[in-house]
mmCIF file of C-alpha atoms in Angstrom:
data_model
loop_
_atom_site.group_PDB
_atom_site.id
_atom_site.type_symbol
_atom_site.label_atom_id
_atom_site.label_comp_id
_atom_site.label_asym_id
_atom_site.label_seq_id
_atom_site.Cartn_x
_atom_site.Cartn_y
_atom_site.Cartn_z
ATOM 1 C CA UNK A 30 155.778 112.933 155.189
ATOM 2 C CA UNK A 31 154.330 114.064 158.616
ATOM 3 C CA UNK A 32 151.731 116.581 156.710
ATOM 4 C CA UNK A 33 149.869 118.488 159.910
ATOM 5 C CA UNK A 34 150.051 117.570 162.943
ATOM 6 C CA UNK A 35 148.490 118.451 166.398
ATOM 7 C CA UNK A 36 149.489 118.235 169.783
ATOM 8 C CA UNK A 37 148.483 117.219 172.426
ATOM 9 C CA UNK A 38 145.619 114.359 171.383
ATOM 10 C CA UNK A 39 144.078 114.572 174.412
ATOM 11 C CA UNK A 40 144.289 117.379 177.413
ATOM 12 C CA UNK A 41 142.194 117.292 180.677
ATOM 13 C CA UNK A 42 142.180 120.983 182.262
ATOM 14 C CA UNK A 43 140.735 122.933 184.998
ATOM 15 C CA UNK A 44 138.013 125.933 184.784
ATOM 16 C CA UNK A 45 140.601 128.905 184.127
ATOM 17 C CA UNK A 46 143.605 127.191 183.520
ATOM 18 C CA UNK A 47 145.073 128.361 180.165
ATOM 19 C CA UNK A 48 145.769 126.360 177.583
ATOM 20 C CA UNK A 49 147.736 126.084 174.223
ATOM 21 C CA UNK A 50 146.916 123.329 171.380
ATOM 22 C CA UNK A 51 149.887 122.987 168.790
ATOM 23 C CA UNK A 52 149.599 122.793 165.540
ATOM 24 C CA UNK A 53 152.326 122.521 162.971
ATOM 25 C CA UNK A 54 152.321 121.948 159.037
ATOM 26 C CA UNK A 55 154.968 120.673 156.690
ATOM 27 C CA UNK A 56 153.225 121.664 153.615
ATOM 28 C CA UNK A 57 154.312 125.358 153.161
ATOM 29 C CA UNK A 58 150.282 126.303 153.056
ATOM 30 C CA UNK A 59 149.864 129.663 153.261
ATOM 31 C CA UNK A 60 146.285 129.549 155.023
ATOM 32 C CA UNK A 61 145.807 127.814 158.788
ATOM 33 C CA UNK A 62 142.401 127.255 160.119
ATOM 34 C CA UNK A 63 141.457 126.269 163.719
ATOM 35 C CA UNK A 64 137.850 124.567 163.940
ATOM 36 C CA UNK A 65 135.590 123.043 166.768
ATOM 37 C CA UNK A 66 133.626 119.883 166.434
ATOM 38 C CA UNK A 67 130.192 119.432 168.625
ATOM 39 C CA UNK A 68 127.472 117.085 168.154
ATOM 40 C CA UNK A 69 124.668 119.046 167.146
ATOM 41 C CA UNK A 70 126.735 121.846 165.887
ATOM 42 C CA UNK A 71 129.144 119.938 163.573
ATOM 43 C CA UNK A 72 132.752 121.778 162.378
ATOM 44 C CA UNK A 73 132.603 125.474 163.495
ATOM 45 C CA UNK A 74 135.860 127.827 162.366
ATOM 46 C CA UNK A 75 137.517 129.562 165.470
ATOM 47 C CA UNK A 76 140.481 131.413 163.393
ATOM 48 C CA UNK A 77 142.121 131.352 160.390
ATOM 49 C CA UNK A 78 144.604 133.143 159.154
ATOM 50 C CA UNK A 79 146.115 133.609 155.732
ATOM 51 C CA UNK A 80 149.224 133.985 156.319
ATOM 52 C CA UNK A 81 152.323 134.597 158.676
ATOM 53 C CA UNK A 82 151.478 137.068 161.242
ATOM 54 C CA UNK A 83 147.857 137.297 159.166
ATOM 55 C CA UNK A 84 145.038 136.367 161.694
ATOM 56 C CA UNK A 85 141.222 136.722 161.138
ATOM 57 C CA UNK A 86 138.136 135.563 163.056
ATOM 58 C CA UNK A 87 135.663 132.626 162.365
ATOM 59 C CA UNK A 88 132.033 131.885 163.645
ATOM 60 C CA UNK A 89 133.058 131.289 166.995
ATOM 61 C CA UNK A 90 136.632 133.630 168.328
ATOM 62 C CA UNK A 91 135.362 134.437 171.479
ATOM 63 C CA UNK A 92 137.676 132.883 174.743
ATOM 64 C CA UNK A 93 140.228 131.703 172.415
ATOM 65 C CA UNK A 94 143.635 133.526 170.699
ATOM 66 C CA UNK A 95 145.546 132.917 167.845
ATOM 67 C CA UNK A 96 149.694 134.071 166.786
ATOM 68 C CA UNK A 97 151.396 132.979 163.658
ATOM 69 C CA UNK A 98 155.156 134.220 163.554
ATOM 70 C CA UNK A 99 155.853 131.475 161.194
ATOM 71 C CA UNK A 100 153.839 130.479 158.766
ATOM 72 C CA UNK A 101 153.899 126.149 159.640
ATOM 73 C CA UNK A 102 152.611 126.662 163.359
ATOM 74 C CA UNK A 103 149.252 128.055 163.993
ATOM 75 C CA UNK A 104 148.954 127.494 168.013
ATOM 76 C CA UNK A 105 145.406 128.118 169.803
ATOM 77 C CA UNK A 106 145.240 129.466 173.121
ATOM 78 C CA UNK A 107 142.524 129.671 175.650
ATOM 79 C CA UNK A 108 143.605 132.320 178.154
ATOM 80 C CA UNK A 109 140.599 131.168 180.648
ATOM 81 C CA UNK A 110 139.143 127.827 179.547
ATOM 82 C CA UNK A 111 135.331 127.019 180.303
ATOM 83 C CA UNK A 112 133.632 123.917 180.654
ATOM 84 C CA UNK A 113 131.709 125.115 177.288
ATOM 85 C CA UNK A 114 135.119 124.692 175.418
ATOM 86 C CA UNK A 115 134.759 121.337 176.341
ATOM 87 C CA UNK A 116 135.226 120.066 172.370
ATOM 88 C CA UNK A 117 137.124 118.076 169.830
ATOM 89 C CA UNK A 118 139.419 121.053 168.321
ATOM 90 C CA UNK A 119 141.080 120.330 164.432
ATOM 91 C CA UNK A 120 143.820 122.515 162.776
ATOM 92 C CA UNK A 121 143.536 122.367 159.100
ATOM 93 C CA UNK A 122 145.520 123.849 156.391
ATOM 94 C CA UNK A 123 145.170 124.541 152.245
ATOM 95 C CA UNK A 124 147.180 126.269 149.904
ATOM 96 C CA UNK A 125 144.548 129.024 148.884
ATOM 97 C CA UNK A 126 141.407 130.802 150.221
ATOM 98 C CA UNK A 127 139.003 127.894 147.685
ATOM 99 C CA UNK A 128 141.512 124.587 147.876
ATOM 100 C CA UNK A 129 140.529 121.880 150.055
ATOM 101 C CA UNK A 130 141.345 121.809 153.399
ATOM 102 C CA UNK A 131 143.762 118.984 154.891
ATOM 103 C CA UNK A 132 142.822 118.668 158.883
ATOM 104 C CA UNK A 133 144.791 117.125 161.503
ATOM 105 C CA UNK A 134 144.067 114.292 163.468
ATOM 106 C CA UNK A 135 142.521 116.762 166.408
ATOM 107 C CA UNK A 136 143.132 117.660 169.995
ATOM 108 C CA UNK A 137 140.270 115.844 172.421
ATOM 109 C CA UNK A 138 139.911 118.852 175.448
ATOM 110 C CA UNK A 139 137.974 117.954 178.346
ATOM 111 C CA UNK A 140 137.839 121.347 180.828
ATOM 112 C CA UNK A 141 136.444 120.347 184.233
ATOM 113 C CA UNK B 26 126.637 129.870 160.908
ATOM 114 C CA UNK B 27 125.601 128.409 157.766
ATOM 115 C CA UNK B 28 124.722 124.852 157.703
ATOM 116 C CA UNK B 29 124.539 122.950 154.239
ATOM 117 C CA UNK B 30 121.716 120.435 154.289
ATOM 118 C CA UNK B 31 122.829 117.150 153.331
ATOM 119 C CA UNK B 32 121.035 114.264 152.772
ATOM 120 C CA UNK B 33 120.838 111.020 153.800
ATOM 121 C CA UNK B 34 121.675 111.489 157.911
ATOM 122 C CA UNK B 35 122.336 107.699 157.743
ATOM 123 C CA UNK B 36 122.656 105.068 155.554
ATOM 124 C CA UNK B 37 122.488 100.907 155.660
ATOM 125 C CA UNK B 38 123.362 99.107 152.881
ATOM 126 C CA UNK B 39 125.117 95.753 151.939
ATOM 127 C CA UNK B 40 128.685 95.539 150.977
ATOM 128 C CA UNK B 41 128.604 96.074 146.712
ATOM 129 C CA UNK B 42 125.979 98.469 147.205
ATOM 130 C CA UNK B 43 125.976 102.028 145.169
ATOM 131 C CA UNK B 44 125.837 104.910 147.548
ATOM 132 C CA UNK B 45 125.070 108.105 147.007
ATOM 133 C CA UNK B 46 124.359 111.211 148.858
ATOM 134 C CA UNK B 47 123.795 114.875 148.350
ATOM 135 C CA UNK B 48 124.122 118.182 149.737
ATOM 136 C CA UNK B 49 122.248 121.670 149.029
ATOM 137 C CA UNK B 50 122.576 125.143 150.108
ATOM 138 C CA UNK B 51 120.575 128.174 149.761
ATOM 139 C CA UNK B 52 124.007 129.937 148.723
ATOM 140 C CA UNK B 53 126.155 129.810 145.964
ATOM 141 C CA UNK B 54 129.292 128.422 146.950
ATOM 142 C CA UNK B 55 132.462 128.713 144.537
ATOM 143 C CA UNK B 56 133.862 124.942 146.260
ATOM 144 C CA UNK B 57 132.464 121.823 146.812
ATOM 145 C CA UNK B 58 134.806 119.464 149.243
ATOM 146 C CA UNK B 59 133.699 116.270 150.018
ATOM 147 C CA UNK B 60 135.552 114.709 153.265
ATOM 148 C CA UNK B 61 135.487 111.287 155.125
ATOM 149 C CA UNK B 62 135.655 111.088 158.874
ATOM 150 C CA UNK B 63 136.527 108.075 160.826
ATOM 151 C CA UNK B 64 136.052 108.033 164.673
ATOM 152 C CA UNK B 65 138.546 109.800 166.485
ATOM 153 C CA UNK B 66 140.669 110.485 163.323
ATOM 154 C CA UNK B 67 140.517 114.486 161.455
ATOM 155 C CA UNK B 68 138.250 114.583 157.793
ATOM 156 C CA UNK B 69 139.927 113.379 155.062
ATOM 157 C CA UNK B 70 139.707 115.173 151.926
ATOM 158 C CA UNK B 71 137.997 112.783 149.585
ATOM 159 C CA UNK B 72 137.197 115.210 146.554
ATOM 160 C CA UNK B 73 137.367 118.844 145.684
ATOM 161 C CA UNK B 74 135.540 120.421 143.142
ATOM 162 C CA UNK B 75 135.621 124.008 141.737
ATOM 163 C CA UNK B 76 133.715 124.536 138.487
ATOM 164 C CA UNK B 77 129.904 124.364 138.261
ATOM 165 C CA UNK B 78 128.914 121.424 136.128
ATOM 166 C CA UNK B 79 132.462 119.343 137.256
ATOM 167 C CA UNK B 80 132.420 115.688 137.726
ATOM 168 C CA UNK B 81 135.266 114.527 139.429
ATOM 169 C CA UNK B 82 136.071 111.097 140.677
ATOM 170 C CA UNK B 83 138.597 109.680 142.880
ATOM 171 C CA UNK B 84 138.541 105.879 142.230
ATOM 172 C CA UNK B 85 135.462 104.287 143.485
ATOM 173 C CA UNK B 86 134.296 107.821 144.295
ATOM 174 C CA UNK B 87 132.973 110.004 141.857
ATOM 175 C CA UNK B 88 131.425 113.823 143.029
ATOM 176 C CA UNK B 89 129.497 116.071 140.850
ATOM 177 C CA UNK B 90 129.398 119.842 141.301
ATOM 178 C CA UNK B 91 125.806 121.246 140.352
ATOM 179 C CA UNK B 92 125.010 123.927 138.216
ATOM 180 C CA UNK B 93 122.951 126.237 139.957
ATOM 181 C CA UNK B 94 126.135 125.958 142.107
ATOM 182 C CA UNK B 95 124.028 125.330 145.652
ATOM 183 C CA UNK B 96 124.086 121.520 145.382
ATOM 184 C CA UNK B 97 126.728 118.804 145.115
ATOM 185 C CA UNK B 98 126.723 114.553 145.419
ATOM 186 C CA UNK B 99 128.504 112.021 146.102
ATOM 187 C CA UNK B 100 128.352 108.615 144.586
ATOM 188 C CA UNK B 101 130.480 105.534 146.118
ATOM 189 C CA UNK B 102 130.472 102.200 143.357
ATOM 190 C CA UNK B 103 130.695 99.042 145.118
ATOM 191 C CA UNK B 104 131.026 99.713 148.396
ATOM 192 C CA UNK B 105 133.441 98.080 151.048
ATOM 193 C CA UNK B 106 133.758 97.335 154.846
ATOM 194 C CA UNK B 107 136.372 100.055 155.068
ATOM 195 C CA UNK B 108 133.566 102.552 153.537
ATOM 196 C CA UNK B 109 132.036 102.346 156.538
ATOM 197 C CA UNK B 110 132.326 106.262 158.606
ATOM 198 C CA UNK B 111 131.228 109.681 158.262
ATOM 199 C CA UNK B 112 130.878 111.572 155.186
ATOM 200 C CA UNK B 113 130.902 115.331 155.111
ATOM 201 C CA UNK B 114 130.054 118.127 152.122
ATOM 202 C CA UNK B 115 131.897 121.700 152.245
ATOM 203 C CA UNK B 116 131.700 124.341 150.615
ATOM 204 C CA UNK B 117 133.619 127.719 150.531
ATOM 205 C CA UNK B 118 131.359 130.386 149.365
ATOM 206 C CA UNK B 119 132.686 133.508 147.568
ATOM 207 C CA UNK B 120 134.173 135.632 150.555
ATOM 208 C CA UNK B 121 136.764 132.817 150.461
ATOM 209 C CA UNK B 122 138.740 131.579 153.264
ATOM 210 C CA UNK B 123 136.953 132.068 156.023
ATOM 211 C CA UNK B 124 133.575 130.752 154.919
ATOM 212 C CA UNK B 125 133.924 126.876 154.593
ATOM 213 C CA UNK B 126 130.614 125.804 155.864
ATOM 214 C CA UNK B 127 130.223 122.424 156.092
ATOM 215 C CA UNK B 128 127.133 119.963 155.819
ATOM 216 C CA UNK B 129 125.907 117.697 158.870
ATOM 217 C CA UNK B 130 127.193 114.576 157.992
ATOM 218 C CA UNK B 131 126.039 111.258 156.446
ATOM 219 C CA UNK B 132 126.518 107.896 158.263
ATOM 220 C CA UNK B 133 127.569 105.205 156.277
ATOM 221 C CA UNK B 134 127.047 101.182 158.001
ATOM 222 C CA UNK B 135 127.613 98.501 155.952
ATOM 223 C CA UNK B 136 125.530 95.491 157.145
ATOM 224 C CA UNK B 137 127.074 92.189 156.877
#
């Protein structure tokens, strides 16, 4: 029962490289959320989206891009990383819009 | 974005200790979640709660949902070593989805 995963763990990039973090869920959920985690700031949502090919943005979309062509992978790209996306990044999924949330173990990105 | 204000930032307590902690908002939230953390791991959902008034527990664990619907706690019976981490509230207010704020955290130590 692999539930979500993420991939990688841990990435070390360069100032305007362009990365993609994987996420993938066994679940069948039909809502996939992409959050940030800073000290000081704590869990911030990037995107979510609700379904397949259903995207929406969170607090903080700006630098980063979202696809869903099928509904258990929800990958994140940053088309131009910055040392200010320098973060702890979890994918989470739930069944509906007010269920709990079920995260992933998280991607550590360092951008240098 | 919306921070919940939860209460106690950090706790110390001896192993068989009650715990409990709290979390209010200046919203109305439809969802409570309650989620542990361990270093370098994802949250864990712990408890999820969706009616006002709604006690819930989850063995040791037992989470309350309040009435006014801008407040929620936690209570731990009898704590133990593996306790010990980073507890988080949520809640999901009633544009859905997208709105999962979540509170700053509560350490939990166990001295020995």
């Amino acid at each position: 029962d692999a539930g979500i995963t993420q991939s990688p763990r841990y990435k070390i990039t360069e100032t305007g490289r362009q990365v993609t973090l994987m996420c993938h869920q066994t679940w069948s959920h039909s809502y996939m959320f992409w959050y940030r985690q800073d000290l000081g700031h704590g869990l911030r949502l990037i995107y979510y989206s609700a379904a397949a090919d259903i995207t929406d943005k969170g607090e903080v979309p700006d630098g980063y891009v979202v696809s869903r062509s099928k509904t258990e992978n929800f990958p994140l790209t940053l088309e131009s990383a910055t040392r200010s996306q320098t973060s702890v990044y979890f994918c989470a999924s739930s069944e509906g819009p007010l269920t709990g949330q079920y995260f992933g173990p998280g991607t550590r990105l360092t951008v240098t | 974005g919306q921070q919940l204000n939860q209460s106690p930032q950090s706790m110390f307590i001896q192993e068989g200790e009650d715990v409990s902690m709290n979390c209010t908002s200046s919203s109305i939230f439809n969802t409570w979640l309650w989620y542990k953390q361990d270093p370098g791991e994802g949250p864990v959902l712990l408890i999820a709660l969706y009616k006002a008034g709604e006690l819930t527990s989850n063995g040791r664990l037992t989470a309350q949902f309040g009435i006014t619907r801008k407040d929620s706690f936690l209570n731990i019976s009898a704590s133990i070593p593996s306790d010990v981490g980073i507890y988080f509230c949520a809640g999901v207010d009633q544009t859905g989805a997208n709105n999962l704020f979540f509170g700053t955290g509560t350490r939990l130590t166990i001295i020995p």
